[in-house]
Coordinates of C-alpha atoms and ligand atoms in Angstrom, one line a residue:
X1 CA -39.9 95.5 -61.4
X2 CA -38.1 97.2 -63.8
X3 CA -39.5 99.2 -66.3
X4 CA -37.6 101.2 -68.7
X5 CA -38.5 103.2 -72.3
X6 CA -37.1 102.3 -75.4
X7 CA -37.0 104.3 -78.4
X8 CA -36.1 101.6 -80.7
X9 CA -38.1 99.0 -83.4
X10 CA -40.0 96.6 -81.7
X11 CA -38.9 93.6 -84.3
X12 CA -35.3 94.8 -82.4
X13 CA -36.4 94.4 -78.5
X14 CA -35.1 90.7 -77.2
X15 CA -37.5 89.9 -74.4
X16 CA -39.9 87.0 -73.4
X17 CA -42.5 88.5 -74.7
X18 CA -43.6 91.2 -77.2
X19 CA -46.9 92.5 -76.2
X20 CA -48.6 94.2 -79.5
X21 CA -51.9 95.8 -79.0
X22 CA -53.5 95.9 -82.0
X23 CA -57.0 97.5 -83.6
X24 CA -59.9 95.6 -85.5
X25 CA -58.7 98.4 -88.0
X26 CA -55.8 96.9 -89.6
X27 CA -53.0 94.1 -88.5
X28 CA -50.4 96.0 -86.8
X29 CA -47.3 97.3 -88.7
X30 CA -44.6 95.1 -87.7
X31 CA -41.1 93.4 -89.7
X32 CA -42.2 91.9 -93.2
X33 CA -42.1 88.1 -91.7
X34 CA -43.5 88.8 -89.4
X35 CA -46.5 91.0 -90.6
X36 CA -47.2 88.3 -92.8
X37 CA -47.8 86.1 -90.1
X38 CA -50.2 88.4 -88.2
X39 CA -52.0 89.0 -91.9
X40 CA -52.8 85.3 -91.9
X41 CA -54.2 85.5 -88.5
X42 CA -56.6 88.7 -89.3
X43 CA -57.6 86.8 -93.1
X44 CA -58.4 83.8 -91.4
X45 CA -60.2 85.5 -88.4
X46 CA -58.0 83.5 -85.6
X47 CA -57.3 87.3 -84.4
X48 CA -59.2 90.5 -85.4
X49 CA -58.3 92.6 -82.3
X50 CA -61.4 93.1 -81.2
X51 CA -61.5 94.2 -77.6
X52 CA -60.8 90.7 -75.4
X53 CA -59.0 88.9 -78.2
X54 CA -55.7 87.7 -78.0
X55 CA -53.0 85.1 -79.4
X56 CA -49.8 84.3 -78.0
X57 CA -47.4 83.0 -81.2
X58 CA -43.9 80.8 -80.5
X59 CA -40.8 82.3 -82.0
X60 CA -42.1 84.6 -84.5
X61 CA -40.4 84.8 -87.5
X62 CA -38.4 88.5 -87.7
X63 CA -39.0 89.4 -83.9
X64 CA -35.6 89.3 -82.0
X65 CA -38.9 88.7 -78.6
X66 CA -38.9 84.8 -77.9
X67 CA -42.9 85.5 -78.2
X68 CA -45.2 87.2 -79.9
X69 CA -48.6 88.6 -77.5
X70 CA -51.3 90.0 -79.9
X71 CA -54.1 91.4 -77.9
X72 CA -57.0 93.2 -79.5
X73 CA -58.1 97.2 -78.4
X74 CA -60.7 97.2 -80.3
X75 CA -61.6 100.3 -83.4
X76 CA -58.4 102.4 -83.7
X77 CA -60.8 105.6 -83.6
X78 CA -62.0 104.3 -80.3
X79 CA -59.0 104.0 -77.9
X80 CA -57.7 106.1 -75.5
X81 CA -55.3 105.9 -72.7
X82 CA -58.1 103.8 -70.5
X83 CA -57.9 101.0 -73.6
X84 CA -54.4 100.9 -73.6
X85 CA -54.2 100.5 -69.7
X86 CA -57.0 97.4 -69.6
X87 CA -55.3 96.1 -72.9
X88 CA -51.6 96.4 -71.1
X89 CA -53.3 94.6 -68.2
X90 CA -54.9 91.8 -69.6
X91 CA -51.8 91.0 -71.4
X92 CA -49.4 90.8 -68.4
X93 CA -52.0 88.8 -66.7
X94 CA -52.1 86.3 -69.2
X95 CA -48.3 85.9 -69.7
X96 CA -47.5 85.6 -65.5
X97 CA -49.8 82.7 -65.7
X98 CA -47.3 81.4 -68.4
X99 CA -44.6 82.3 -66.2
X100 CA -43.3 84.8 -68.6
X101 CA -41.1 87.3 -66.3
X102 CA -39.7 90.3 -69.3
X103 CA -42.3 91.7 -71.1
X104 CA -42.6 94.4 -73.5
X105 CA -45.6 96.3 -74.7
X106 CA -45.1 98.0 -78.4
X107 CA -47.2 101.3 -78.6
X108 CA -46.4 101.9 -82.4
X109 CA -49.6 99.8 -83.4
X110 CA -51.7 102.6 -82.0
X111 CA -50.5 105.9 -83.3
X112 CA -47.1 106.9 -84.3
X113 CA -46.0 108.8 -81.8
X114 CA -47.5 107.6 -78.8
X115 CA -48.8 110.0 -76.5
X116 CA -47.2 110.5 -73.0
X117 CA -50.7 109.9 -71.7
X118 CA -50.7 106.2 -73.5
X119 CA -47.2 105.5 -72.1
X120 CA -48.5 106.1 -68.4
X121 CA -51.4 104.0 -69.2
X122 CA -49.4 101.2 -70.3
X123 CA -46.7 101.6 -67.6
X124 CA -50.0 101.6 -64.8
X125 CA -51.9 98.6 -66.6
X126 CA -48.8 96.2 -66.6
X127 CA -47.9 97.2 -62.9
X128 CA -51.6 96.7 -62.0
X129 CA -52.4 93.6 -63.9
X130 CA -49.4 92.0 -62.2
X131 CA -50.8 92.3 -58.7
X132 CA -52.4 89.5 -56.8
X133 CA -54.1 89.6 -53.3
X134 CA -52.6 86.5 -51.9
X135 CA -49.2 87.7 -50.0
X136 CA -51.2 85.7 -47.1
X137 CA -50.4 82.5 -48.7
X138 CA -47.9 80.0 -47.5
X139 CA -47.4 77.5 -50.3
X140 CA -48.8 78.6 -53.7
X141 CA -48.7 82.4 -53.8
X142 CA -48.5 83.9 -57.1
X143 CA -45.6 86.2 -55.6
X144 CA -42.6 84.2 -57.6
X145 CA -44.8 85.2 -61.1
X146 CA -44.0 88.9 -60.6
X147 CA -42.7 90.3 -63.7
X148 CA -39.1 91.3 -63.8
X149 CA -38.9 93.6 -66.3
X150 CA -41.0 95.9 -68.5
X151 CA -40.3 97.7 -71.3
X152 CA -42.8 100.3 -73.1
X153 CA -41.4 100.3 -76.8
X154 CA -42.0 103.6 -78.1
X155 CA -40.1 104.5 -81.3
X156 CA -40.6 108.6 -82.4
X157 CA -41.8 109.1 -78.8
X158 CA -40.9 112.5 -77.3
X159 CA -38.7 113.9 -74.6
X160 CA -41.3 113.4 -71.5
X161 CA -41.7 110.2 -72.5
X162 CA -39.4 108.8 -69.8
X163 CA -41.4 111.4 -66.8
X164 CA -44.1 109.4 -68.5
X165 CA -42.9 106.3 -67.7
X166 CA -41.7 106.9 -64.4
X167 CA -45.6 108.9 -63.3
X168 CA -47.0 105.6 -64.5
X169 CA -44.8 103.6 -62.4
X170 CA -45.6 106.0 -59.4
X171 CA -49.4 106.0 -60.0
X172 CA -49.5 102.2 -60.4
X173 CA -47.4 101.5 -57.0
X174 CA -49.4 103.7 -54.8
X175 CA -52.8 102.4 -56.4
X176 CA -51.4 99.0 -55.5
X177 CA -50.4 100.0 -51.9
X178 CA -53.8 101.4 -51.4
X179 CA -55.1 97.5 -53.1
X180 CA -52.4 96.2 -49.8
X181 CA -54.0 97.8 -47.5
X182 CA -57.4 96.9 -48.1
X183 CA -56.8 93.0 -48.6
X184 CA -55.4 92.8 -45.0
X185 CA -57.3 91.2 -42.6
X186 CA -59.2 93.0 -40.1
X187 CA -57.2 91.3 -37.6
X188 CA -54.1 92.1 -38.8
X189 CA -55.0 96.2 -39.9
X190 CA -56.7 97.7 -36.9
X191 CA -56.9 101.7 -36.4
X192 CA -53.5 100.9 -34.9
X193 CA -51.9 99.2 -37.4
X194 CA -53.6 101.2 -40.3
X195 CA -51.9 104.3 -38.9
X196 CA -48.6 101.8 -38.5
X197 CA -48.4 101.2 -42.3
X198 CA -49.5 105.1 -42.4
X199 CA -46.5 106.4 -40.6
X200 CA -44.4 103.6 -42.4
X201 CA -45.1 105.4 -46.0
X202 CA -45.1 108.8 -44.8
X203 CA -41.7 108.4 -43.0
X204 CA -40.3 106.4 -46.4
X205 CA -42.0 109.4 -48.6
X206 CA -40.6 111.8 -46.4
X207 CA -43.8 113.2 -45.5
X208 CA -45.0 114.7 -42.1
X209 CA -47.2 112.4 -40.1
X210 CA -49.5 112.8 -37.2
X211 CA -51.5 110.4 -35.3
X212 CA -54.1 111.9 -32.9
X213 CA -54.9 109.3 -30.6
X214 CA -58.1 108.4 -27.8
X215 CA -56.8 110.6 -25.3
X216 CA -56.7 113.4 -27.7
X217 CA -60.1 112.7 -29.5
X218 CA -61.8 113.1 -26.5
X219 CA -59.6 116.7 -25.9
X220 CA -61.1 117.9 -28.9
X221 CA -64.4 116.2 -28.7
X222 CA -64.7 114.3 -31.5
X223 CA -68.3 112.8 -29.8
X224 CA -69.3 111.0 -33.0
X225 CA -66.0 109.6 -33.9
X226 CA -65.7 108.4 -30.2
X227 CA -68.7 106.5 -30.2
X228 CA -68.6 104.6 -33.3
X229 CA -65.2 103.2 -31.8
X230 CA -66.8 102.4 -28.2
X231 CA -67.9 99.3 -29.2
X232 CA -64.8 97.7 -30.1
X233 CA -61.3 96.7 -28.3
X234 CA -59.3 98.5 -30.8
X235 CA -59.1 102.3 -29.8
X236 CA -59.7 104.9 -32.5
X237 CA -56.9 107.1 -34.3
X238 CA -57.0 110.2 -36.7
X239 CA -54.5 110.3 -38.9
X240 CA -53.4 113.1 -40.6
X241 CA -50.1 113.2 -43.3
X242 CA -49.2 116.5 -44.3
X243 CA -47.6 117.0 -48.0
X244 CA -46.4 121.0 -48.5
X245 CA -44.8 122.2 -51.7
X246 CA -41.2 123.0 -51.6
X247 CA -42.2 127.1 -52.0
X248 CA -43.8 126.3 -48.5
X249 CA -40.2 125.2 -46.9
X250 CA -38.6 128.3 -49.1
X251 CA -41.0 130.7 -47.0
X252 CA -42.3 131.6 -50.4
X253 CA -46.2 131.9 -50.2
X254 CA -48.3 129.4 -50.8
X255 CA -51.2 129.4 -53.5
X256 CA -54.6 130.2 -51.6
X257 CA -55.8 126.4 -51.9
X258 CA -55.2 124.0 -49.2
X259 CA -56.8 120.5 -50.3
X260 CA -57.8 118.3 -47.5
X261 CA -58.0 114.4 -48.7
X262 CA -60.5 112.3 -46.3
X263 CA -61.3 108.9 -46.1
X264 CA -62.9 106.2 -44.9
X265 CA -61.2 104.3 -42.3
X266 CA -63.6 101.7 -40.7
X267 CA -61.2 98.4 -40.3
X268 CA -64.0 96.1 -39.9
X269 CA -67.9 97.2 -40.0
X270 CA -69.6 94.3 -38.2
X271 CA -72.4 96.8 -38.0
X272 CA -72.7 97.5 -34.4
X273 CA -76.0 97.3 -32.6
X274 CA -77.5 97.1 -35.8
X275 CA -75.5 94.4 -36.9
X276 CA -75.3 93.1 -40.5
X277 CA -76.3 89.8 -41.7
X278 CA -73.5 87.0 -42.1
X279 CA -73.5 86.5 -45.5
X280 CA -71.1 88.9 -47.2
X281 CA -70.1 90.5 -44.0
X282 CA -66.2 89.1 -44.5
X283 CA -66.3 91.8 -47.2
X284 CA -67.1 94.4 -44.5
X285 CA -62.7 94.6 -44.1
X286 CA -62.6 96.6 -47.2
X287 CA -64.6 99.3 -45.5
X288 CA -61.2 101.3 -45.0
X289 CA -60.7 101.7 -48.8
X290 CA -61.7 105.4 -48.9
X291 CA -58.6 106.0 -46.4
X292 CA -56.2 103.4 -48.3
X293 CA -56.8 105.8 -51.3
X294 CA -55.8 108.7 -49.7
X295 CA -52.8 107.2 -48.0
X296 CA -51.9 105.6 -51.7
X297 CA -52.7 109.0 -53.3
X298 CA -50.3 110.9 -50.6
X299 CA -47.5 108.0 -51.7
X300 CA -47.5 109.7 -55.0
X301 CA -48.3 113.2 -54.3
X302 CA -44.5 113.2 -52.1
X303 CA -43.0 111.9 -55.5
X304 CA -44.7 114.0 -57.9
X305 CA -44.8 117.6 -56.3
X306 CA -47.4 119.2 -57.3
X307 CA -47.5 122.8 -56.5
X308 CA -50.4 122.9 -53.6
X309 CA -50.6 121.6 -49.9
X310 CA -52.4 118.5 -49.5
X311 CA -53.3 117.2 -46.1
X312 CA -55.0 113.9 -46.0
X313 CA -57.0 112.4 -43.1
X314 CA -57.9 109.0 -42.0
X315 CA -60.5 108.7 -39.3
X316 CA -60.1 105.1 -38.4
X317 CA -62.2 103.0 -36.0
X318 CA -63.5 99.6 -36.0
X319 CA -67.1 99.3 -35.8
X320 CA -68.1 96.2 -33.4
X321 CA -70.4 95.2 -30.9
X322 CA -68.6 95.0 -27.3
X323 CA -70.3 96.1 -24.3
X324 CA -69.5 100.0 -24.4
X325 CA -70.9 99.7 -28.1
X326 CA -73.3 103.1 -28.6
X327 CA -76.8 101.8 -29.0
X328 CA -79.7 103.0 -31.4
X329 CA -81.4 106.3 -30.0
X330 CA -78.2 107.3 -28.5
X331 CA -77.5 111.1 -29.1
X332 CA -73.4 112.1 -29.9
X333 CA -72.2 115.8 -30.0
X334 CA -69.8 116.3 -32.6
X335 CA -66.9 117.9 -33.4
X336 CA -68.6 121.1 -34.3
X337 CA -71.2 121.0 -31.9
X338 CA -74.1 119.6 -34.0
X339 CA -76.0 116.9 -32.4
X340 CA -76.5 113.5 -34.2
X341 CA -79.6 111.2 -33.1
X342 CA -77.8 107.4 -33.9
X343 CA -80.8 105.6 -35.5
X344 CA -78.7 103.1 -36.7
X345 CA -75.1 102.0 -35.6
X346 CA -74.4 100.6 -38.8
X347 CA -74.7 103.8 -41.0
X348 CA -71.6 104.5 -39.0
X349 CA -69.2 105.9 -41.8
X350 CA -70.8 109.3 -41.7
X351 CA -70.4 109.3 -38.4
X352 CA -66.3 109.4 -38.0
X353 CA -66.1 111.4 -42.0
X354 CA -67.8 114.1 -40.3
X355 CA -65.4 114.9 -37.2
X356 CA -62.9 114.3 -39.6
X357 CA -63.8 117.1 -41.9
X358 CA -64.4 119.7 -39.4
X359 CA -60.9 119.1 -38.4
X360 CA -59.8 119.6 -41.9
X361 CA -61.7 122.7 -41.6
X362 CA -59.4 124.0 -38.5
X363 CA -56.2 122.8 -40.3
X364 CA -56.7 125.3 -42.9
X365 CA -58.5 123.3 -45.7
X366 CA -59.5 125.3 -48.6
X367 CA -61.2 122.3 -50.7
X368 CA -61.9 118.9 -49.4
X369 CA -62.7 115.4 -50.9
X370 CA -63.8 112.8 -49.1
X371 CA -63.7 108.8 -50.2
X372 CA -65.6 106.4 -48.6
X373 CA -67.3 102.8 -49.0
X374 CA -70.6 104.7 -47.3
X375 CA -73.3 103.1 -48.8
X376 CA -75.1 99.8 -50.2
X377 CA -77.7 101.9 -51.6
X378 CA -75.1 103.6 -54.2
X379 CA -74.4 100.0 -55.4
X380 CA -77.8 99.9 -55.9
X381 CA -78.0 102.8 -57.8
X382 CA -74.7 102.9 -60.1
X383 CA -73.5 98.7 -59.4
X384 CA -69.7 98.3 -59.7
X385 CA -69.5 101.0 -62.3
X386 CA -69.5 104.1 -61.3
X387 CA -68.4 105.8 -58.1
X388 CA -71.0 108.3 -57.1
X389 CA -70.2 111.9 -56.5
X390 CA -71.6 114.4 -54.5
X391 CA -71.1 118.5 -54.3
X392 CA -72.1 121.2 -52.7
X393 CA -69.7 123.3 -55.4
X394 CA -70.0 122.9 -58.9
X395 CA -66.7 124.3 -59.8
X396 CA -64.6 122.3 -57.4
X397 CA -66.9 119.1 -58.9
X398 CA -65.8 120.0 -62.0
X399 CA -62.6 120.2 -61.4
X400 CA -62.8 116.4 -59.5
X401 CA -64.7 115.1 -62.5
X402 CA -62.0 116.3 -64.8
X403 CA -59.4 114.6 -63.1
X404 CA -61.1 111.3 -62.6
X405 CA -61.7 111.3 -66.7
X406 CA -58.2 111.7 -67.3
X407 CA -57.4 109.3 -65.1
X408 CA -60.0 106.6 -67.0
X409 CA -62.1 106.3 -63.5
X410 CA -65.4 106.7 -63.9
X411 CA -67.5 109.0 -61.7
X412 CA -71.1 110.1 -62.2
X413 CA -72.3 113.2 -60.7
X414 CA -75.7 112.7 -57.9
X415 CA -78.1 115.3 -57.2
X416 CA -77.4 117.0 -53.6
X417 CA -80.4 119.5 -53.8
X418 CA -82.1 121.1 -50.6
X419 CA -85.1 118.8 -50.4
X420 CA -83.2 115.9 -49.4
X421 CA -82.4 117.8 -46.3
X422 CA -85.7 116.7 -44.9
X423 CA -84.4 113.0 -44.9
X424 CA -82.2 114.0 -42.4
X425 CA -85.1 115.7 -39.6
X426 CA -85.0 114.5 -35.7
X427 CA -87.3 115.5 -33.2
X428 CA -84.5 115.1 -30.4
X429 CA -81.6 116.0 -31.9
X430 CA -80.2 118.1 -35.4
X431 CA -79.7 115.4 -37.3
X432 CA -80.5 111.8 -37.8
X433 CA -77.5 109.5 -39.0
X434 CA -79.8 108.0 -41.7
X435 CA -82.1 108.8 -43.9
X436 CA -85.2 106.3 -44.1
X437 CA -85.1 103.6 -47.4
X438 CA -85.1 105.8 -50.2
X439 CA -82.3 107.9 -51.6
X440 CA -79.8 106.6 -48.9
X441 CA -76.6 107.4 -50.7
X442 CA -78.0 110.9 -51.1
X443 CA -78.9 111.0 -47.5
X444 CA -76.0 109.6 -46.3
X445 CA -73.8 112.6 -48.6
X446 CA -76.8 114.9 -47.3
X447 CA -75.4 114.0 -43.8
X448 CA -71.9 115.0 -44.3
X449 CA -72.7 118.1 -46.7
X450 CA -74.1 119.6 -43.2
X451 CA -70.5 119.5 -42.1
X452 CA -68.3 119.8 -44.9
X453 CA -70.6 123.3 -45.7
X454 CA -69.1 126.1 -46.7
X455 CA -66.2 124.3 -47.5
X456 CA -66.5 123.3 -51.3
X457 CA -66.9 119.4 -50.7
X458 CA -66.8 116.3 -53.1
X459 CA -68.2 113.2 -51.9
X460 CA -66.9 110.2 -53.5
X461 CA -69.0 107.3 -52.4
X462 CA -66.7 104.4 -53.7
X463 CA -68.9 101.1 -51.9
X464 CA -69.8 99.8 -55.4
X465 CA -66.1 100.6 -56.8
X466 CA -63.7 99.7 -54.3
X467 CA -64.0 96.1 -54.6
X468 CA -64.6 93.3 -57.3
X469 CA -66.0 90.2 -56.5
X470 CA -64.6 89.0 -59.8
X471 CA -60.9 88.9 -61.4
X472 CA -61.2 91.1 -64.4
X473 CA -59.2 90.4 -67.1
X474 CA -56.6 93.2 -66.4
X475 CA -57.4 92.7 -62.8
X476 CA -57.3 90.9 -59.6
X477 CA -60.2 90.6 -57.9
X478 CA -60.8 92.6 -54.2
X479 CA -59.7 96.0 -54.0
X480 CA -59.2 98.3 -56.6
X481 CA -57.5 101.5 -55.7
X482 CA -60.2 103.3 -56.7
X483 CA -59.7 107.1 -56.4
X484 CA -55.8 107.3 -56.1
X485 CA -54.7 108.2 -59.6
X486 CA -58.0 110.8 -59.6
X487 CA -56.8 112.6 -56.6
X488 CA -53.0 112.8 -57.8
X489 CA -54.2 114.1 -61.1
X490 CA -56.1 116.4 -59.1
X491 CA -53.6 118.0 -57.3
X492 CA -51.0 117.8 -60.0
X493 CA -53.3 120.1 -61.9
X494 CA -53.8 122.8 -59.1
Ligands
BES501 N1 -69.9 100.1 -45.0 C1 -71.2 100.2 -45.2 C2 -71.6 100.4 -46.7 C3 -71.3 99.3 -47.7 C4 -72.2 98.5 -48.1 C5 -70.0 99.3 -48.2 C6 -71.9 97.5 -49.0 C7 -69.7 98.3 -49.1 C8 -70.7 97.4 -49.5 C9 -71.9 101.3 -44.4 O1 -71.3 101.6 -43.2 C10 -73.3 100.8 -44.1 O2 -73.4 99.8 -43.5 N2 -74.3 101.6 -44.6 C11 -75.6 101.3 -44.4 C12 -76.4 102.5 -44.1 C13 -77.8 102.3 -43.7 C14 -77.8 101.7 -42.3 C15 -78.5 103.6 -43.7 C16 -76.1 100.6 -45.7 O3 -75.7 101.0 -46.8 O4 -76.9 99.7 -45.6
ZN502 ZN1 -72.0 100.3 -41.6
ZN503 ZN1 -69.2 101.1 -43.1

């Protein structure tokens, strides 16, 4: 898609559609005709852009746009770049089920001018909205709906407006890359394949890729990794994509943090042993979506430059039930030497995040944040809301909390404190891989806090995020992306 900036009056832009997003404030200030028009509509209360509404007008009289798109944001005082990206979304979603295929989206409604911040949001909602998971379809894909063009009409906007448009752009891609990744198939994205599509990117992005396979797991002695792979055909891989500042190449030294970027990678968790029910358990594909975020996140970090090293990590296995599969009581030595006591084969993400980590460790990571779908019981505890986060650093949660808000993804702080250690207690071995019923998305982060320690460590457990049963209306439904534009942020403000 295209997607340009224009600096001109929207009543001037000749497209298929105008998008307007307008407040429950006052109609939006458009040509005389054609204000007139939207008047009517807010005096008869067809339209009173509340958040939701919208109302697609036919040749509208002084706009050069073949249509006119109202869609409602809601109270002026209210809005913020997270409005303008769901309102942006909503609206290409309803017009590429007209077939519409130029759209522009006027941001003078809003405020005059319209922040850079705004402009990315627009930019990522259109790009965003126009995705749909169904590349797998023969006959009736949605592909031939794409939008063609875009165009953020801006008038008064300043210089970085077109960076702006182009981070959006950026942001919105990779978050959709990540959303690729994690509507394949199982069948189709195995360990092998997810590092495939890995190297792929990295070698498009011109980033530095390395893929530690079996052989060398077992050199290192990733135990714990290793055995949550042994039950399935598909061997195991670590990858790791490295992304260094250009002051690194110069010789020029580096600033003292080094953040390492880990996620999930579990292809398909049948379970194991412990194996899940049936129902749902189709879902159990999306279980790499903590690893598509980083991948997606390290797609933009090679455009964007920011000014720190970034090395992300992908431990990916598929967790199955063949006859080499590891078995309830068995006892794994890790990567750091700890001893893990498998109670259940199915708490299994834990299990690979921690090997991984400590290997982040021995690269040189300075700060690390992990993504992973880890736990039901955080979708318990925050639903398809929030994505739960976990420190055993303040500052450095801070910091990740910061990003994510400026980024319009919502994540909400969990306690980490001492007592939960307890959770954790084996007679056998140091730990247990699960905590009993209560507090198991605190025991699970618990678990990997024992590894990621003294490292400062975010835990992003993204289970309840990463996926949405239902289309929203500036959304597909499936996988989200979750966490991409948060880590990007986060490294672009190191
Ligand atoms: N991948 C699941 C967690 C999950 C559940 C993700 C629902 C998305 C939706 C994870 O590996 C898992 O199975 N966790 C267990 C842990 C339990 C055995 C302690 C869980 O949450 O039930
Ligand atoms: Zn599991
Ligand atoms: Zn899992």
């Amino acid at each position: 898609m295209d997607v340009v900036l224009l600096r001109q009056a929207p009543e001037t832009v000749e497209t298929d559609a105008l998008i307007v997003l307008a407040t429950e404030d006052a109609p939006p200030e458009l040509h005389a005709d054609c204000a007139k028009l939207v008047a009517g509509f807010y005096g008869s209360g067809e339209f009173q852009g509340g958040v939701g509404e919208h109302l697609l007008v036919h040749a509208p009289a002084g706009l050069k746009a073949s249509r006119l798109l109202l869609i409602g944001c809601g109270k002026k005082a209210e809005l913020n770049a997270a409005t303008v990206r769901a309102s942006a979304g909503a609206a290409v979603r309803h017009l590429r089920s007209k077939a519409v295929k130029r759209v522009a989206i006027a941001l003078h409604a809003l405020a005059m001018p319209a922040s850079d911040a705004e402009i990315a949001a627009a930019v990522e909602g259109a790009i965003l909205g126009d995705y749909e998971p169904d590349f797998l379809k023969t006959g009736e894909s949605s592909r031939d709906k794409r939008l063609s063009a875009l165009s953020i009409v801006a008038p008064g906007s300043g210089s970085s407006a077109e960076g702006a448009v182009s981070r959006g752009v950026i942001l919105a891609e990779s978050q959709n890359f990540a959303r690729d990744l994690g509507n394949e198939p199982a069948n189709v994205l195995n360990p092998t394949e997810l590092a495939n599509r890995a190297r792929l990117m990295a070698n498009q992005e011109g980033l530095e890729i390395e893929i530690l396979e079996e052989d060398r797991l077992v050199h290192l002695g990733m135990g714990s990794l290793l055995a949550v792979a042994k039950g399935s055909a598909q061997p195991p891989v670590l990858v790791i994509v490295r992304y260094r500042p250009a002051e690194a190449n110069q010789g020029k030294p580096l600033k003292n943090i080094h953040v390492g970027l880990v996620g999930k990678g579990v292809t398909f968790d049948s379970g194991g042993i412990s194996i899940k029910p049936a129902e749902g358990m189709e879902k159990m594909k999306y279980d790499m979506c903590g690893g598509a975020a980083v991948l997606g996140a390290m797609r933009a970090i090679a455009r964007l430059k920011p000014a720190v090293a970034v090395t992300a990590l992908v431990p990916a296995v598929e967790n199955m039930t063949g006859d080499a599969a590891q078995r309830p009581g068995d006892i794994v030595k890790t990567l750091n030497g700890k001893t893990v006591e498998v109670l259940n084969t199915d708490a299994e993400g834990r299990l690979i995040l921690n090997d991984a980590i400590t290997y982040a460790q021995r690269l040189g990571c300075t700060h690390l944040v992990d993504a992973a779908t880890l736990t039901g019981a955080i979708v318990v505890a925050l639903g398809h809301v929030y994505t739960g986060a976990f420190t055993n650093d303040q500052e450095w949660m801070d910091r990740v909390l910061a990003a994510a808000k400026n980024q319009g993804e919502k994540f909400w702080q969990m306690p980490l404190d001492p007592e939960y250690k307890d959770l954790l207690k084996n007679a056998y071995a140091d730990l247990s891989n699960i905590g009993g019923r209560w507090g198991g998305a605190i025991s699970a982060a618990y678990f990997i806090k024992e590894f990621a320690d003294p490292t400062p460590w975010v835990h992003l457990d993204i289970a309840g995020t990463a996926w949405h049963d239902e289309a929203k209306p500036s959304m597909a439904k499936g996988p989200t992306g979750v966490c991409v534009r948060t880590f990007v942020e986060l490294a672009m403000g190191l």
